[in-house]
Short mmCIF file of C-alpha atoms and ligand atoms in Angstrom, two decimals:
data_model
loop_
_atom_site.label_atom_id
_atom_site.label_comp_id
_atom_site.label_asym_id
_atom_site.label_seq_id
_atom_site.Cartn_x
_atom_site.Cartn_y
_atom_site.Cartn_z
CA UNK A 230 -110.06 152.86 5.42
CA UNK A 231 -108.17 153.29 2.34
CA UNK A 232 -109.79 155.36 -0.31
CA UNK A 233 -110.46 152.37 -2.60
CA UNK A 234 -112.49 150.84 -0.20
CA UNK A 235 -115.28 153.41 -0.27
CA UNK A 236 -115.05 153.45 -4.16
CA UNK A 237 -116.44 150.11 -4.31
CA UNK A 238 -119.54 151.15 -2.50
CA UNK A 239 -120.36 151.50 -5.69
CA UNK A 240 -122.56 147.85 -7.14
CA UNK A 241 -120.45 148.12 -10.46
CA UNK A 242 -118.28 149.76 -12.09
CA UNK A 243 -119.09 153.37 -13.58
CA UNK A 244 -118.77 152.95 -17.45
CA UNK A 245 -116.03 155.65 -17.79
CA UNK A 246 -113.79 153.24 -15.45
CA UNK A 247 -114.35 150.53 -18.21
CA UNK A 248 -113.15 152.65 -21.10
CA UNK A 249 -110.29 154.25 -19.02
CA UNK A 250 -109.20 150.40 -18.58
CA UNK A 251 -109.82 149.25 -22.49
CA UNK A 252 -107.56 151.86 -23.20
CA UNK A 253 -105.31 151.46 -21.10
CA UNK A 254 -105.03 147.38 -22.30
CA UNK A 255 -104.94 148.59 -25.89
CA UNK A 256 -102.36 151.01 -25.14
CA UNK A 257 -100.02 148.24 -24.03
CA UNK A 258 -100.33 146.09 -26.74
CA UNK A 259 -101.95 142.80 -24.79
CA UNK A 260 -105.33 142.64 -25.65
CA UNK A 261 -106.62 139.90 -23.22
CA UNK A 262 -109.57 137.76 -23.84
CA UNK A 263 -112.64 137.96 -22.03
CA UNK A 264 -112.64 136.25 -18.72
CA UNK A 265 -115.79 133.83 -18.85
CA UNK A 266 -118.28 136.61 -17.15
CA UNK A 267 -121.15 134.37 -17.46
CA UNK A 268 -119.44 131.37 -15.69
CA UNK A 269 -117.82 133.27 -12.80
CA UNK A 270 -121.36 134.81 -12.19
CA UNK A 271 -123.04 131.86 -11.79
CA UNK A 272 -119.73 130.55 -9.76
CA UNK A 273 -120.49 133.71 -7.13
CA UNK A 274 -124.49 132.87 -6.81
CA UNK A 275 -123.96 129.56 -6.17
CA UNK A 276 -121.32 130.34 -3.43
CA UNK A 277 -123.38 132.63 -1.91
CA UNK A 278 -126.31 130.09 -1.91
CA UNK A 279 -124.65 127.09 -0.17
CA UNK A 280 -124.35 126.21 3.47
CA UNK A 281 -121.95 123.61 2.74
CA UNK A 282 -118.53 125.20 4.20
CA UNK A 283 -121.01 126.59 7.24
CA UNK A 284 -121.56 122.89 7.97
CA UNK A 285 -118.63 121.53 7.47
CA UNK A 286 -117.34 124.64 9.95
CA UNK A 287 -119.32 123.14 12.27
CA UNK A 288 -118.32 119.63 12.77
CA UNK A 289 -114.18 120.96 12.54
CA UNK A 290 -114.95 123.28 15.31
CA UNK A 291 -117.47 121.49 17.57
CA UNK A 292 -116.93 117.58 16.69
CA UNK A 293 -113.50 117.74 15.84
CA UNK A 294 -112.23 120.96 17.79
CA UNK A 295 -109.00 123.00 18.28
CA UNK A 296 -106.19 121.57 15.85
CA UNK A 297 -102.78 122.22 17.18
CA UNK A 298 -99.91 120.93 15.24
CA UNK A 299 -99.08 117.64 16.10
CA UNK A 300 -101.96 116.41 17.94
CA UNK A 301 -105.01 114.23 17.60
CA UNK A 302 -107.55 116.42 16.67
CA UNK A 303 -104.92 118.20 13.89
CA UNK A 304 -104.85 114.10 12.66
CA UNK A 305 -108.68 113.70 12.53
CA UNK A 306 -109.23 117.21 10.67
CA UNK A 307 -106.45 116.12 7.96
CA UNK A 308 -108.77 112.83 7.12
CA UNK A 309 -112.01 114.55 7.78
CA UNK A 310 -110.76 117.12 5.15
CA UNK A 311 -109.25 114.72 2.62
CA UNK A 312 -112.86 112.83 3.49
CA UNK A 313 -114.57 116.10 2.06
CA UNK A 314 -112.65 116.53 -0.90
CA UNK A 315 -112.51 113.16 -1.72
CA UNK A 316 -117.04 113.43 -1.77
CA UNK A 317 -116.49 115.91 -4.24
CA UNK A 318 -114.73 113.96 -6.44
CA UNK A 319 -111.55 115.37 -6.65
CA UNK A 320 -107.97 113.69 -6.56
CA UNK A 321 -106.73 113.82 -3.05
CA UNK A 322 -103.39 112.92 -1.55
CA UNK A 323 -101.89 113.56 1.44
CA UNK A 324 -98.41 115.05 1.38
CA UNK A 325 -96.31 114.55 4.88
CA UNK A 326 -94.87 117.30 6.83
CA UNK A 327 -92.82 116.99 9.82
CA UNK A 328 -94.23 119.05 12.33
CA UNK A 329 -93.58 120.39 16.28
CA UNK A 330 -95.75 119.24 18.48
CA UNK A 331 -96.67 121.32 21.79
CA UNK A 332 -98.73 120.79 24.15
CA UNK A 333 -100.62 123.89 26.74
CA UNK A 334 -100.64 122.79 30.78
CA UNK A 335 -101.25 124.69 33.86
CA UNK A 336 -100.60 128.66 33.10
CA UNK A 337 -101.17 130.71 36.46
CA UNK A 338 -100.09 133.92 37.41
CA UNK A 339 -100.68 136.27 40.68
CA UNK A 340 -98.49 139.48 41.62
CA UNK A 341 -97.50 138.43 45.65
CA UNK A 342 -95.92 141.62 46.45
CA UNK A 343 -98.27 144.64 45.46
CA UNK A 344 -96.29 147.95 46.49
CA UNK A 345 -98.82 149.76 49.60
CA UNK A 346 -101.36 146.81 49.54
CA UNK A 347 -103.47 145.05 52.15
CA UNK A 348 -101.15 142.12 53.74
CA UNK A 349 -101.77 139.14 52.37
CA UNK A 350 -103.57 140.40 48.92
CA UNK A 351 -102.32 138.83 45.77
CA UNK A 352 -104.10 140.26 42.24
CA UNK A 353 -104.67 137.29 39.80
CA UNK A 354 -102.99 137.89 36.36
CA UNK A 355 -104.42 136.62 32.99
CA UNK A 356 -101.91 134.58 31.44
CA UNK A 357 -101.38 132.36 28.47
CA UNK A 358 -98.14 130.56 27.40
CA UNK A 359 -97.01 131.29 23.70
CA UNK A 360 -96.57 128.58 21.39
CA UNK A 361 -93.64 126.53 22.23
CA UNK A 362 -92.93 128.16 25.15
CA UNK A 363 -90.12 126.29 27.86
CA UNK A 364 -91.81 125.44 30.99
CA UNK A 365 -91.20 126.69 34.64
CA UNK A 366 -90.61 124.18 37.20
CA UNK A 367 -93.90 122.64 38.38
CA UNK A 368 -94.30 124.99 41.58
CA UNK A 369 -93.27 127.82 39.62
CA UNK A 370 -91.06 131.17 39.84
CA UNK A 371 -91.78 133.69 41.74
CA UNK A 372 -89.74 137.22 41.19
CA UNK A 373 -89.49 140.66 40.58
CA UNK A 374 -90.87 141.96 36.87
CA UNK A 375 -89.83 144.74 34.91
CA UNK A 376 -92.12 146.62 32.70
CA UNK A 377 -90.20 148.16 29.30
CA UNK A 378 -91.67 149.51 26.55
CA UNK A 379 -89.67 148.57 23.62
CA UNK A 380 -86.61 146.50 22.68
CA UNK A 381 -84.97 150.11 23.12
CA UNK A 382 -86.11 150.73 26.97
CA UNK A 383 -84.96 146.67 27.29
CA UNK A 384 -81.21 147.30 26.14
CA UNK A 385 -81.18 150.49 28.10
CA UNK A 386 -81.38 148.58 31.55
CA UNK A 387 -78.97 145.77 30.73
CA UNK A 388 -77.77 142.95 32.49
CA UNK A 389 -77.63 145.06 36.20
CA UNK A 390 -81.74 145.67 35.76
CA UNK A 391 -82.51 142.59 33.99
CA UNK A 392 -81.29 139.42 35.54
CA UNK A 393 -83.69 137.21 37.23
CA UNK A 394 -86.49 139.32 36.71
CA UNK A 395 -89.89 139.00 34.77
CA UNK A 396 -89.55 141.52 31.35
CA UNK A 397 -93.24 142.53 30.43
CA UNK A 398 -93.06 144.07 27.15
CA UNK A 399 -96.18 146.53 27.26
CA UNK A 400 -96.41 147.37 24.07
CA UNK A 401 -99.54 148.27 23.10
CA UNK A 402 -101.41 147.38 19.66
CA UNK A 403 -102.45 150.16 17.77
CA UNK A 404 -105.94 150.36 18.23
CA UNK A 405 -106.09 153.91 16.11
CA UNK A 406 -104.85 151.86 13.08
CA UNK A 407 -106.76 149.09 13.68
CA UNK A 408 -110.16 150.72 13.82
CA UNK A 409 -109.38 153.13 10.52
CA UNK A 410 -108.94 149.55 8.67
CA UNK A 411 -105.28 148.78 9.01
CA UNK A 412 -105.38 146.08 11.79
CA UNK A 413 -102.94 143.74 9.98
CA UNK A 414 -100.33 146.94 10.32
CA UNK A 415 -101.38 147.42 14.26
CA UNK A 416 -100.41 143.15 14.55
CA UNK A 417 -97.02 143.43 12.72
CA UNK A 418 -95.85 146.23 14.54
CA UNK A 419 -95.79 144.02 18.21
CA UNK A 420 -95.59 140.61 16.65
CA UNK A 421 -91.60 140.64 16.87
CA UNK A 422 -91.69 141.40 20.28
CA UNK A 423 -94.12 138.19 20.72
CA UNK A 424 -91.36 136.50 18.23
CA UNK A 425 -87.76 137.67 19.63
CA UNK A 426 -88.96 139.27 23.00
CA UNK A 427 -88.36 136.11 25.17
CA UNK A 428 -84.95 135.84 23.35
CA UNK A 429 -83.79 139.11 23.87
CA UNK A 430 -85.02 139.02 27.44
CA UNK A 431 -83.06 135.80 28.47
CA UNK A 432 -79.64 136.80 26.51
CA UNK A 433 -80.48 139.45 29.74
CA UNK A 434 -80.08 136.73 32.28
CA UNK A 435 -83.92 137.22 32.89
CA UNK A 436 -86.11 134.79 34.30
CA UNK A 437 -89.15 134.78 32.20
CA UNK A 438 -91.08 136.80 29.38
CA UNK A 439 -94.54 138.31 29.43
CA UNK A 440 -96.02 139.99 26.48
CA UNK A 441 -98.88 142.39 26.57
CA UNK A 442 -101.32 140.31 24.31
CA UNK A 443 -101.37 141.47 20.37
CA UNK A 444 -105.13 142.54 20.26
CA UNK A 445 -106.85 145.59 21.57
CA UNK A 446 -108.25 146.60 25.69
CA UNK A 447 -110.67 144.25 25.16
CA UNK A 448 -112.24 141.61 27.59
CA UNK A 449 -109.24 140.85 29.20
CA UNK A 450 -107.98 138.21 27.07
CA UNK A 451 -104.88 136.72 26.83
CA UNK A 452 -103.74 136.05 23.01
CA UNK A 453 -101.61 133.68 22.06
CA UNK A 454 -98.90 133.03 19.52
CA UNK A 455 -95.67 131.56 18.67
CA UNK A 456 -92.44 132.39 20.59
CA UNK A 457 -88.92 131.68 18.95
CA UNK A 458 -85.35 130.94 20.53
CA UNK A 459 -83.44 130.95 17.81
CA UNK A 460 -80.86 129.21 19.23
CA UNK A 461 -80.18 131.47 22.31
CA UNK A 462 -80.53 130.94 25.69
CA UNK A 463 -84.34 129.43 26.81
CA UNK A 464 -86.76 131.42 29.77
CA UNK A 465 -90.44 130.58 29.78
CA UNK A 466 -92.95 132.87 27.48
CA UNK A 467 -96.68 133.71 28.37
CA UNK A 468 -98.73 136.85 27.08
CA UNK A 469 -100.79 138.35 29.31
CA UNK A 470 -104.34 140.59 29.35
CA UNK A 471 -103.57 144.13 27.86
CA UNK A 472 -105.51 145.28 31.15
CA UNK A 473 -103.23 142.99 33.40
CA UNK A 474 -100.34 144.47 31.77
CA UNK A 475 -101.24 148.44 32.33
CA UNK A 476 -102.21 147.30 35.38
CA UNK A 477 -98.59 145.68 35.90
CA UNK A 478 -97.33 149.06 34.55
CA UNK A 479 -99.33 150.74 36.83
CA UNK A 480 -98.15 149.62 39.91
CA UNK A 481 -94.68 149.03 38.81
CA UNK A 482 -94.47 152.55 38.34
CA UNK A 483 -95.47 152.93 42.30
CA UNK A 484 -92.86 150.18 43.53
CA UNK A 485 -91.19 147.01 43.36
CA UNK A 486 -94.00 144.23 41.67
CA UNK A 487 -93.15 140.24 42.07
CA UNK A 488 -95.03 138.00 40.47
CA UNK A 489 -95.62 134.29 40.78
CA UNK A 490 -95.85 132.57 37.26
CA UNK A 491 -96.51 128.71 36.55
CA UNK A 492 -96.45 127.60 33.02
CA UNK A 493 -95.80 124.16 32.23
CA UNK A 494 -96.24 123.43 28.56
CA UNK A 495 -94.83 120.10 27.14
CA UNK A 496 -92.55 119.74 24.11
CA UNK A 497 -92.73 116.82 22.44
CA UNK A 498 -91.26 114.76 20.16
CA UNK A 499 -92.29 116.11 16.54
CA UNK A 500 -94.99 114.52 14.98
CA UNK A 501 -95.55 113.26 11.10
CA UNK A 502 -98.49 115.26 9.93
CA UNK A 503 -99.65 116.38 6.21
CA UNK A 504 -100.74 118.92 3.55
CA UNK A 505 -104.12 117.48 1.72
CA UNK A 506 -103.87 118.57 -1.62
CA UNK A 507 -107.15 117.84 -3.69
CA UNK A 508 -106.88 118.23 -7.65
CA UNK A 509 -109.77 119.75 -10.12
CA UNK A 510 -107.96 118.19 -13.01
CA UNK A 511 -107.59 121.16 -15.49
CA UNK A 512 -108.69 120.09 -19.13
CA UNK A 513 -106.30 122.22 -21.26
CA UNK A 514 -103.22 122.78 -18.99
CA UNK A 515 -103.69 120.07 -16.52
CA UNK A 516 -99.35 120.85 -15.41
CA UNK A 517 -100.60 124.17 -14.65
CA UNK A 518 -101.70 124.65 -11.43
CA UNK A 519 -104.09 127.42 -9.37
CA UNK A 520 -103.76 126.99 -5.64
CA UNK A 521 -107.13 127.83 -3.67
CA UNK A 522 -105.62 127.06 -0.16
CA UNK A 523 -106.00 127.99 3.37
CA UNK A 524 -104.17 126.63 6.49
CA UNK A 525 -105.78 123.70 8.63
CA UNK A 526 -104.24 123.99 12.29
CA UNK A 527 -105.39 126.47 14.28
CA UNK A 528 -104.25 127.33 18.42
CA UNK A 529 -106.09 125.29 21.45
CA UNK A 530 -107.43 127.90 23.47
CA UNK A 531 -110.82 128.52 21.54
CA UNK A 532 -111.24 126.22 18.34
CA UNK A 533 -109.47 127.87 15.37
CA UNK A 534 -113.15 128.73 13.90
CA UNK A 535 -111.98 132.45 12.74
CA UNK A 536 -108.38 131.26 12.53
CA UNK A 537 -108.85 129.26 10.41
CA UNK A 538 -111.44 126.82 10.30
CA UNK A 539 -113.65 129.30 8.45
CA UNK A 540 -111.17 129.38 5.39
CA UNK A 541 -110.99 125.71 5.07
CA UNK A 542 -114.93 126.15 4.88
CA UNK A 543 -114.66 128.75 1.82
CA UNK A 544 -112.40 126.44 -0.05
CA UNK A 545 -114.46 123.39 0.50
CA UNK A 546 -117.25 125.46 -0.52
CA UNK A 547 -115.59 126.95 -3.78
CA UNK A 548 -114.65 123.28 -4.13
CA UNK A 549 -118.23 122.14 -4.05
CA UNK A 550 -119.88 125.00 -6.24
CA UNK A 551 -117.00 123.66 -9.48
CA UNK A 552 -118.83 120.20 -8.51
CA UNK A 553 -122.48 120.98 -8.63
CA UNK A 554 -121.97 122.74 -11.85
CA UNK A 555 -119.87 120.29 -12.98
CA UNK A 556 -117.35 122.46 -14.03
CA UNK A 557 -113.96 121.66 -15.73
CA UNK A 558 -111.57 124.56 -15.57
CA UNK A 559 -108.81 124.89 -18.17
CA UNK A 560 -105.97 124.58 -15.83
CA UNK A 561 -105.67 122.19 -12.71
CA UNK A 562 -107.44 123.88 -9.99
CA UNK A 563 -105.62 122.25 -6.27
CA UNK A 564 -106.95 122.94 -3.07
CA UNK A 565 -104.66 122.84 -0.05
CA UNK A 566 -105.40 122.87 3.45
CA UNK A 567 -101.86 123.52 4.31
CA UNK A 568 -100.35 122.36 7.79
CA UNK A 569 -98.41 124.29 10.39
CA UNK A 570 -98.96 127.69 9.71
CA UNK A 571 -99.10 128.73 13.17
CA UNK A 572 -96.70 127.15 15.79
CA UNK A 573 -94.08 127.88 13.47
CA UNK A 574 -91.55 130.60 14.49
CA UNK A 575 -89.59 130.60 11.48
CA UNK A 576 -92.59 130.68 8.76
CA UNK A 577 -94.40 127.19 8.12
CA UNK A 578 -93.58 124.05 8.16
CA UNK A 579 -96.61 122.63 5.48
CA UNK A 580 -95.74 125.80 3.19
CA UNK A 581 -91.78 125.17 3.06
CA UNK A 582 -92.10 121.20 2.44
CA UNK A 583 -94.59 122.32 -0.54
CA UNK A 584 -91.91 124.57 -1.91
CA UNK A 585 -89.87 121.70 -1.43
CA UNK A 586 -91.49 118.43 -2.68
CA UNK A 587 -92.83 120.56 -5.88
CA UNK A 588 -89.32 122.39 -6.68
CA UNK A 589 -89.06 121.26 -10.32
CA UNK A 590 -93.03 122.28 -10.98
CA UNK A 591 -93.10 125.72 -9.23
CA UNK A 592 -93.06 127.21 -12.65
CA UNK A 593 -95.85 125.95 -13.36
CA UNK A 594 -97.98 127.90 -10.71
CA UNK A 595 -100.25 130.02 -11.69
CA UNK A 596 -101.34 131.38 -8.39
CA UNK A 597 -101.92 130.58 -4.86
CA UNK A 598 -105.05 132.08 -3.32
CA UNK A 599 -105.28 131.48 0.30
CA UNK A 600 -107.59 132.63 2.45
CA UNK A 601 -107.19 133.50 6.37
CA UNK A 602 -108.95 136.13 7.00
CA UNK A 603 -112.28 134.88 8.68
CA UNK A 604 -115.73 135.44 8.03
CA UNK A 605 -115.83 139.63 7.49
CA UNK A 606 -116.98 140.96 4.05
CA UNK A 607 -114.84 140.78 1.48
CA UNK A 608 -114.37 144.33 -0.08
CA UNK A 609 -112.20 142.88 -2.55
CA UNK A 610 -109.04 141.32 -3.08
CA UNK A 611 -105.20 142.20 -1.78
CA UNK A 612 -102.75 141.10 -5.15
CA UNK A 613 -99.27 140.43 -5.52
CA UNK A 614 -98.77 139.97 -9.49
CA UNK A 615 -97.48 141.62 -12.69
CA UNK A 616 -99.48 144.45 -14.04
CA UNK A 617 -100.50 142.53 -16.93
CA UNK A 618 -102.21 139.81 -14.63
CA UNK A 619 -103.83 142.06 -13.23
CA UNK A 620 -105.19 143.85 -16.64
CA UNK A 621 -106.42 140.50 -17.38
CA UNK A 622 -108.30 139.91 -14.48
CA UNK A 623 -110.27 143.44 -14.64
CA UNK A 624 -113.54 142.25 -15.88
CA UNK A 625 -114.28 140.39 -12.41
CA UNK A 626 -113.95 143.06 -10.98
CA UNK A 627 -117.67 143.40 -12.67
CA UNK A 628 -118.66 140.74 -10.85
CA UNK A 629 -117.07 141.04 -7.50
CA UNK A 630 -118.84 144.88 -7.57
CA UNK A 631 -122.11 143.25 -7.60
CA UNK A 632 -121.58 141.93 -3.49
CA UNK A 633 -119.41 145.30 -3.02
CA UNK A 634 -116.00 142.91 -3.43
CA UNK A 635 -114.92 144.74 -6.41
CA UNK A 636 -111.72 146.22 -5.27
CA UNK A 637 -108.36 145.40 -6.17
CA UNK A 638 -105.68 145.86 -3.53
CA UNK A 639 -101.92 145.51 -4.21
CA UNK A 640 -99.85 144.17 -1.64
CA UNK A 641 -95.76 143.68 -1.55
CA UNK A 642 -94.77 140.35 -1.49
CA UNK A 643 -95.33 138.97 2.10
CA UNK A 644 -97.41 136.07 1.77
CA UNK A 645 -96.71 132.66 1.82
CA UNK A 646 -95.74 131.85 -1.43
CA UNK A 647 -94.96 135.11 -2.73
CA UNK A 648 -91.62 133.98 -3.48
CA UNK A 649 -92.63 131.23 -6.08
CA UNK A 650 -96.14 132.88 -7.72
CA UNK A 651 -98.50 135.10 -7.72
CA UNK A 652 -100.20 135.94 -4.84
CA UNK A 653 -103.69 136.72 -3.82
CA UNK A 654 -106.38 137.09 -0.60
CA UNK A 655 -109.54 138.45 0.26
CA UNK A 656 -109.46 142.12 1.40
CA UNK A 657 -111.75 142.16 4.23
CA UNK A 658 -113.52 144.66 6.82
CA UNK A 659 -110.69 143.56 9.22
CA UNK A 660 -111.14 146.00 12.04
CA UNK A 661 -112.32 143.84 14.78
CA UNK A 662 -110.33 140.66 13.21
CA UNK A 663 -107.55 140.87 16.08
CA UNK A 664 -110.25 141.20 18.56
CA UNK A 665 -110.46 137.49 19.24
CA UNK A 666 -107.55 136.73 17.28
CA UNK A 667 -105.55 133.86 19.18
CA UNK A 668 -107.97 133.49 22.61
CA UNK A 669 -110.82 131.43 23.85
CA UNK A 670 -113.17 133.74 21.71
CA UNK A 671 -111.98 132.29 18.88
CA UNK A 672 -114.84 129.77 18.06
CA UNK A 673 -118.01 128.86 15.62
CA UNK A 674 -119.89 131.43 17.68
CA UNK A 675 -117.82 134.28 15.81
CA UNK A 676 -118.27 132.85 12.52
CA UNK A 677 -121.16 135.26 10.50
CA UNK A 678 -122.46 132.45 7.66
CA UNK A 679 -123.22 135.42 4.67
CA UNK A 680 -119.70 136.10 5.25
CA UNK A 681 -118.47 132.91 4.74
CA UNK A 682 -120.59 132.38 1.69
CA UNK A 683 -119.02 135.64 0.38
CA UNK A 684 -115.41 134.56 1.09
CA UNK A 685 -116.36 131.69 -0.89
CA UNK A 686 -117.35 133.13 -3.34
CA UNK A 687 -114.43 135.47 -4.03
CA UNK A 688 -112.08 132.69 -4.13
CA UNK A 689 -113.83 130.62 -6.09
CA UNK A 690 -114.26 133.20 -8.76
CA UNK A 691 -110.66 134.11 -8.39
CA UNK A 692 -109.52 130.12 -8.74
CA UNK A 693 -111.92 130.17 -11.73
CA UNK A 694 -110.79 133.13 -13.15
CA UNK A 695 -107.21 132.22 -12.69
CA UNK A 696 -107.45 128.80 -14.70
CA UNK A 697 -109.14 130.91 -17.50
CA UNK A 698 -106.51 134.11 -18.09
CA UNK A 699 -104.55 133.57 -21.61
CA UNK A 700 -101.42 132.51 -21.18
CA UNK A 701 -99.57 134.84 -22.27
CA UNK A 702 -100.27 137.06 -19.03
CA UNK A 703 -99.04 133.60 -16.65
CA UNK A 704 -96.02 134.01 -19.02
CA UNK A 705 -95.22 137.67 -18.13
CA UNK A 706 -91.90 137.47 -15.51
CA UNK A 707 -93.14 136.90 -11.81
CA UNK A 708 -93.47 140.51 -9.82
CA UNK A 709 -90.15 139.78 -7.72
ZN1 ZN B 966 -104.31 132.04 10.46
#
């Protein structure tokens, strides 16, 4: 846990942290006006009253269900979204994207020659293909695998070692960092081998690529994720159980392992889906804009309820809290439910066409707050902005203290639209997040409702917040 995090244990802020900060505000000469406390408290208690994101959660995970890129259900939760918005009274349009469109079928896996087994045994592997994945012919491939343990170990064996073979990466995901609070660190450190790894194996000559799943030991589950060729040469991609692959590793280490793998995912055509965008029409700056946005297609193998049907559910709920108090904020306030975040190798599809279609008014953004972080307490929010944002923005921390969501976490520029504004998210208890990340557990059974009402509330005090700051502090150059 980083030190902050116990600090906001604490329900408010100790008074000597308040005068340390005055100073420090006078010192620089900006003098920023109050946020409206009052407001953004009774913004938080009405978040963390409602049930309305719990139930629309609900129906986008159990009526409407997993929302791959590109298929039917990803079409239904785009209206049913827009549908939501449009309730609440807000200005919604849909905004196309052009997006792949991938399709899971059979994925099977056994290991048919076990070195010293019985005669006839064959061990049953967990597998699951990765996003965009190249299938196998329909009866399969059965060969020899190869167990390395980095890109290094891969290199090392070379063409001679390599060709024909399965490569399982067995990398494993840190579950040391994950558990101390850094579980987003333990994912980034293995996600290029779930990115590149098929890629550098076929350039190999190999025959396919398994990946020991990003997650921890855990309930045997296969995660999955995108893959990207980049161009190069295709092989199919699967991740497999971080059990099945130390127990690949295992026996590899006693003798020669083959495997017989069937995976025979579809690509198809791409498909013409959308961003909804859904305007609070600001009453001051209405060209300014505050993004409060969170990505609408999820994977298949569970139903995207964690990932991230839950953060369409906060925004919908900070959506409805601005209309039940009937609230105008000075600046446009415009929800997103972007699409494409995740079958996208090279980024996002929904985020990039944004970027694209809004080109001439990205000056104009104030902020994006996105959420996709599930339903775990918020302990505050991670920040990418200029220092004198984020003076102005220090008397919510007041209010964020009160639910123990007080603490402000910088971040470098790595999110999704980092390169055009500022940038925030919650900063959540994320050390069982990668648990389910990606799998079949991955549905409305994981979701924890006082979470989600917390989440809520966060960004909606943040959006609020955000339309409120003097301008002079949006003015200040961008933090890159
Ligand atoms: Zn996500």
């Amino acid at each position: 846990m980083y030190l902050s995090q116990y600090l906001s244990k604490a329900p408010a802020l100790p008074s000597f942290f308040i005068l340390i900060t005055t100073l420090t505000v006078g010192a620089l000469g900006a003098e920023p006006e109050a946020l409206p406390i009052a407001t953004l408290e009774q913004i938080q208690t009405a978040a963390l009253q409602s049930d309305y994101g719990y139930t629309r959660l609900d129906y986008l995970c159990n009526k409407i269900g997993p929302r791959m890129s590109g298929s039917p259900q990803a079409a239904a939760a785009v209206q049913y979204v827009a549908e939501q918005f449009r309730e609440l009274g807000l200005e919604v349009s849909l905004e196309p994207v052009s997006v792949p469109h991938w399709a899971r079928g059979q994925e099977t896996a056994e290991l048919v020659k076990i070195p010293g087994a019985q005669p006839g045994f064959k061990q049953k592997v967990i597998v699951t293909a990765l996003g965009g994945s190249v299938a196998t012919p329909p009866e399969g491939i059965t060969a020899s695998v190869v167990v390395v343990k980095d890109f290094e170990e891969l290199d090392k064996l070379g063409k001679e070692a390599v060709r024909g073979k399965i490569v399982l990466f067995n990398v494993a995901f840190d579950t040391k960092l994950a558990d101390a609070g850094f579980s987003h660190e333990a994912y980034v450190r293995v996600v290029p081998y779930r990115v590149t790894g098929a890629k550098r194996a076929a350039e190999l000559g190999a025959a396919a690529s398994l990946l020991r799943s990003i997650g921890p030991r855990n309930f045997r589950l296969a995660h999955t994720g995108s893959v990207g060729y980049f161009g190069g040469p295709k092989i199919p991609a699967a991740a497999t159980s971080a059990e099945d692959a130390d127990l690949i590793a295992h026996l590899y280490r006693e003798g020669s392992v083959v495997m017989h793998l069937v995976l025979t995912p579809n690509i198809l055509p791409d498909e013409r889906s959308a961003n909804v965008i859904a305007d609070l029409r600001g009453s001051e700056h209405p060209e300014q804009i505050v993004i409060v946005s969170a990505h609408l297609d999820s994977w298949d193998l569970g139903t995207g309820a964690i990932d991230n049907g839950a953060g369409i559910a906060e925004i919908l709920q900070a959506a409805r809290v601005f209309q039940q108090m009937k609230l105008r904020p000075k600046r446009t306030i415009r929800f997103i439910a972007w699409m494409n975040e995740e079958n996208a190798a090279n980024g996002g599809n929904g985020y990039d066409q944004y970027a694209e279609d809004h080109r001439s008014e990205l000056s104009k953004h104030v902020a994006d707050i996105e959420i996709d972080v599930g339903t775990w307490h918020p302990v505050g929010y991670e920040v990418y902005a200029s220092e004198s944002l984020l003076s102005a923005l220090r008397p919510l921390r007041t209010v964020l203290g009160k639910i123990s969501s007080g603490v402000v976490q910088r971040r470098p520029g790595h999110g999704d639209m980092d390169d055009f504004m500022p940038g925030f998210e919650p900063f959540v208890d994320n050390r069982s997040y990668y648990d389910s990340h990606h799998t079949v557990a991955d549905t409305f059974a994981m979701i924890d409702p006082r979470g989600l009402q917390e989440n809520a509330a966060l960004v909606a005090a943040l959006g609020y917040a955000m339309a409120s700051v003097p301008e002079e502090v949006i003015q200040h150059p961008r933090p890159k």
